[in-house]
Short mmCIF file of C-alpha atoms (C1' of nucleotides) in Angstrom, two decimals:
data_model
loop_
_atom_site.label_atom_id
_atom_site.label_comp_id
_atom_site.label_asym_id
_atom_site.label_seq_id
_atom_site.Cartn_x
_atom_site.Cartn_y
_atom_site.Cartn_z
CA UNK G 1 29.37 9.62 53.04
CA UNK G 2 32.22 11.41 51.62
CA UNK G 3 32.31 13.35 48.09
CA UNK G 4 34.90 13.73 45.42
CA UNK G 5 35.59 15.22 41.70
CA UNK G 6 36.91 12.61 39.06
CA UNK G 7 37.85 14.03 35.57
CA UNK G 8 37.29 12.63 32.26
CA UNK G 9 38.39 14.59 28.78
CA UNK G 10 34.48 14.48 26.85
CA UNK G 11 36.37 13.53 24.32
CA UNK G 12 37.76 10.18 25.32
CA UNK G 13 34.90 9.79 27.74
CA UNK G 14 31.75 11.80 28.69
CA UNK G 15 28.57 12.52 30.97
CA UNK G 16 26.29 11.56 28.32
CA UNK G 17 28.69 8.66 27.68
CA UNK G 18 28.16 7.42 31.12
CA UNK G 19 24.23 7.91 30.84
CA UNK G 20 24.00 5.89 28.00
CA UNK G 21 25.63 2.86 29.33
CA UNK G 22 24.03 -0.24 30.43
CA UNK G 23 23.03 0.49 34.25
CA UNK G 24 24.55 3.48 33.30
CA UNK G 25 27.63 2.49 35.05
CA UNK G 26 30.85 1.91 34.18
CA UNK G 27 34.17 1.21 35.34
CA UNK G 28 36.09 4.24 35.95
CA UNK G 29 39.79 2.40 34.82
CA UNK G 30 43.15 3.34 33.32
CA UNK G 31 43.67 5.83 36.01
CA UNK G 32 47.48 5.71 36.39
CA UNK G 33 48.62 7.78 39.22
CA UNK G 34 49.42 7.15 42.50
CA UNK G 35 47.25 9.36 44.84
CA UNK G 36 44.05 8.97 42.61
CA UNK G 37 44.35 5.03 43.11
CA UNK G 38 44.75 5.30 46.78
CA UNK G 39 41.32 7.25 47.20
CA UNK G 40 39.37 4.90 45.33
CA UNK G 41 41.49 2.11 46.20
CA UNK G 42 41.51 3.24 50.08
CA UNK G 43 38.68 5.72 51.01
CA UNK G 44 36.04 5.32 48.38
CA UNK G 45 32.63 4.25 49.70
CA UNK G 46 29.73 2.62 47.99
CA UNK G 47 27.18 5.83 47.82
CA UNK G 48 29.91 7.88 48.07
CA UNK G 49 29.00 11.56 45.73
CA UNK G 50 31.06 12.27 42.64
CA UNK G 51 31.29 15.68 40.92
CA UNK G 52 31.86 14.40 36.32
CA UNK G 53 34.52 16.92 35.62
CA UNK G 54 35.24 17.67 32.25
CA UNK G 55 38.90 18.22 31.33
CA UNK G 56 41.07 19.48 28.21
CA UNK G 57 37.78 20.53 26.30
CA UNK G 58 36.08 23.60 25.26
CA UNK G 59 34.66 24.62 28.28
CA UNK G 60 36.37 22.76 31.88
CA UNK G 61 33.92 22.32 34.40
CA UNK G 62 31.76 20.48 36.27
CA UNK G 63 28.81 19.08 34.28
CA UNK G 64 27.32 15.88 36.40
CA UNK G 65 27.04 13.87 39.51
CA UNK G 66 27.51 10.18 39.54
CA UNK G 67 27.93 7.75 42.81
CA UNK G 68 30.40 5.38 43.59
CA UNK G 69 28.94 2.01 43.09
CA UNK G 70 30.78 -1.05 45.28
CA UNK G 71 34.08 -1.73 46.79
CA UNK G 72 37.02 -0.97 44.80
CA UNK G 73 38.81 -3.54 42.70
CA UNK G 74 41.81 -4.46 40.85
CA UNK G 75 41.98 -2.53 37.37
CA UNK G 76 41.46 -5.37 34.67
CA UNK G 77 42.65 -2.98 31.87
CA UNK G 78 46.20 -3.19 33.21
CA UNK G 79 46.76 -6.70 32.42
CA UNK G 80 46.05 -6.31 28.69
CA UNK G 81 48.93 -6.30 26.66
CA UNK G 82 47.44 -5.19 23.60
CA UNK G 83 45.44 -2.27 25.90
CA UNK G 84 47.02 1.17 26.28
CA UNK G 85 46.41 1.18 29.77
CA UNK G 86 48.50 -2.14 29.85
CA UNK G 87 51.19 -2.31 32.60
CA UNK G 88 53.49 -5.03 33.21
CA UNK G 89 54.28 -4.81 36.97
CA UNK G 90 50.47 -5.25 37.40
CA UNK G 91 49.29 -8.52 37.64
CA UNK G 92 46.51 -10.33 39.22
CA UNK G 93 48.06 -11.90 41.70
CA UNK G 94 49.80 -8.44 42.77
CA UNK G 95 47.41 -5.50 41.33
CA UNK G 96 48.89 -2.03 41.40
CA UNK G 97 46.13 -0.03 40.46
CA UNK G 98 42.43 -0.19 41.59
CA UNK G 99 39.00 1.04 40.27
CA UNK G 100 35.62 1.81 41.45
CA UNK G 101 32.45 1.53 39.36
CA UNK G 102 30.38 4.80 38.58
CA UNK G 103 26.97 5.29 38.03
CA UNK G 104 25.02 8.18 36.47
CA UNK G 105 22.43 10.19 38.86
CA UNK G 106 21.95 13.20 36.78
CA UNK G 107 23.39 16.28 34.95
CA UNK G 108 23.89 19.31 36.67
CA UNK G 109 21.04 21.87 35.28
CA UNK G 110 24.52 23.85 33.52
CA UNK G 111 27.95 23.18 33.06
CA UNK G 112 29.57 25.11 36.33
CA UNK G 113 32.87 26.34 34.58
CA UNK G 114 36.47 26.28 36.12
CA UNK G 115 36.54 29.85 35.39
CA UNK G 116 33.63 30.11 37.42
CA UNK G 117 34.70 28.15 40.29
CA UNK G 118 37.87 30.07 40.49
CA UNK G 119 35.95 33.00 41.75
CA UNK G 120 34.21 31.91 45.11
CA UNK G 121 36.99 32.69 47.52
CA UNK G 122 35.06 28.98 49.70
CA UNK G 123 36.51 27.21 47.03
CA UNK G 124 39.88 28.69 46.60
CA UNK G 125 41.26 25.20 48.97
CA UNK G 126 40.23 22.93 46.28
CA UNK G 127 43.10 21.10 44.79
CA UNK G 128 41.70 21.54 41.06
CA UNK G 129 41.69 25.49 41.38
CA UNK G 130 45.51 25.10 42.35
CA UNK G 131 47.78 25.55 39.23
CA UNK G 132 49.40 23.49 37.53
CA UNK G 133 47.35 20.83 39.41
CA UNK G 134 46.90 17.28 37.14
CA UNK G 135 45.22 15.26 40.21
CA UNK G 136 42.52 13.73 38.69
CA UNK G 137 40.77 12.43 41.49
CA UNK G 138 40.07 14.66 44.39
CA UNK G 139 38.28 14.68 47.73
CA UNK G 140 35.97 17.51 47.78
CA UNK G 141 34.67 18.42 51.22
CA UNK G 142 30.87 18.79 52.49
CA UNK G 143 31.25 22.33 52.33
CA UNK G 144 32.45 22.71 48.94
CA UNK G 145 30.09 20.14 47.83
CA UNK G 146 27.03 21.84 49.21
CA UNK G 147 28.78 25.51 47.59
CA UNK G 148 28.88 24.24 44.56
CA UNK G 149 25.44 22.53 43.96
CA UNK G 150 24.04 25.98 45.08
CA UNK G 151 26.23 28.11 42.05
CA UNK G 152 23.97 25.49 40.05
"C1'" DG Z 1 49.11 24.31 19.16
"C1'" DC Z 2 51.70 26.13 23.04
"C1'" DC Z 3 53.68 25.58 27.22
"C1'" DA Z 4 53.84 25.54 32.49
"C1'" DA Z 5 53.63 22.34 35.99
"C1'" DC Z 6 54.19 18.09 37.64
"C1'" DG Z 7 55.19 12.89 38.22
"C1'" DT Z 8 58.18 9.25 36.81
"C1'" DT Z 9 62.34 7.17 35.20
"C1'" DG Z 10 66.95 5.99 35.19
"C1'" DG Z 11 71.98 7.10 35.27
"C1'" DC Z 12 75.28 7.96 38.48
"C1'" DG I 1 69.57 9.38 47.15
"C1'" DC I 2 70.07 13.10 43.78
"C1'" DC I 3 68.54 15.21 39.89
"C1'" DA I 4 68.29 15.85 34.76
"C1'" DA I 5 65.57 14.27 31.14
"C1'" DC I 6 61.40 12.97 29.62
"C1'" DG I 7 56.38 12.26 29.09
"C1'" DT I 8 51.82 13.73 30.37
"C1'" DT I 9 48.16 16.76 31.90
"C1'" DG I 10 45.25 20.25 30.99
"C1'" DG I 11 44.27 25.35 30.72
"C1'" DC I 12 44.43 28.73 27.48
#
DNA sequence: GCCAACGTTGGC
DNA sequence: GCCAACGTTGGC
């Protein structure tokens, strides 16, 4: 099983946005960047463990875990010309970005803050403590999974 | 709202 | 293939 961090601005969509959808699960689409498709494209697993990041609000940080449900597919919102997430060298004969379905296991007991995170020197490797970094979805590794869930 | 950092685009 | 211009991300 391998872990990861995907970010979502509250604003656009949240935690408690995810836990109140049907099966609370929901596609995680209009991801638009290269490297984030190829990990859930490529190396996302069904089961797989997913820090809910929230971005550009109030207070960054992490403030859920959710679990990869399925295989990833093609990205339906890119073939809707009237969608903002619309692109036209995606089609569905030849797909250019993929998505995997989330589902909600639980909020963590407190939001654990960037500024937080930035001050466990086991963490300092993470690609979201870099600056400047926009990736917004990251591998996070066993070690810095089990780190953080004990800062909880 | 500001702006640094970064990815993408497109002219050449 | 280079690189300037541009748009976006996201912390602050």
């Amino acid at each position: 099983m391998s872990y990861w961090l995907m970010k979502s601005e509250p604003e656009a969509f949240s935690i408690d946005d995810l836990q109140a959808r049907p099966n609370q699960t929901e596609p995680w689409d209009g991801v638009r960047n290269y490297q984030a498709r190829n990990f859930m494209r490529d190396d996302m697993q069904e089961g797989d463990q997913v820090f809910f990041y929230h971005s550009n609000c109030a207070e960054p940080g992490i403030v859920g875990i959710m679990e990869v449900v399925g295989k990833s597919y093609p990205d339906p919102t890119a073939f809707d010309p009237q969608g903002k997430y619309f692109d036209a060298k995606s089609s569905p004969a030849r797909p250019r970005w993929f998505l995997v379905d989330v589902k909600y296991l639980r909020h963590t007991r407190r939001t654990i803050s960037l500024a937080e995170l930035k001050g466990h020197d086991p963490l300092e490797n993470m690609p979201l403590l870099r600056k400047g970094n926009r990736l917004s979805i990251m591998p996070v590794t066993k070690e810095q999974w089990d780190y953080i869930l004990r800062l909880e």
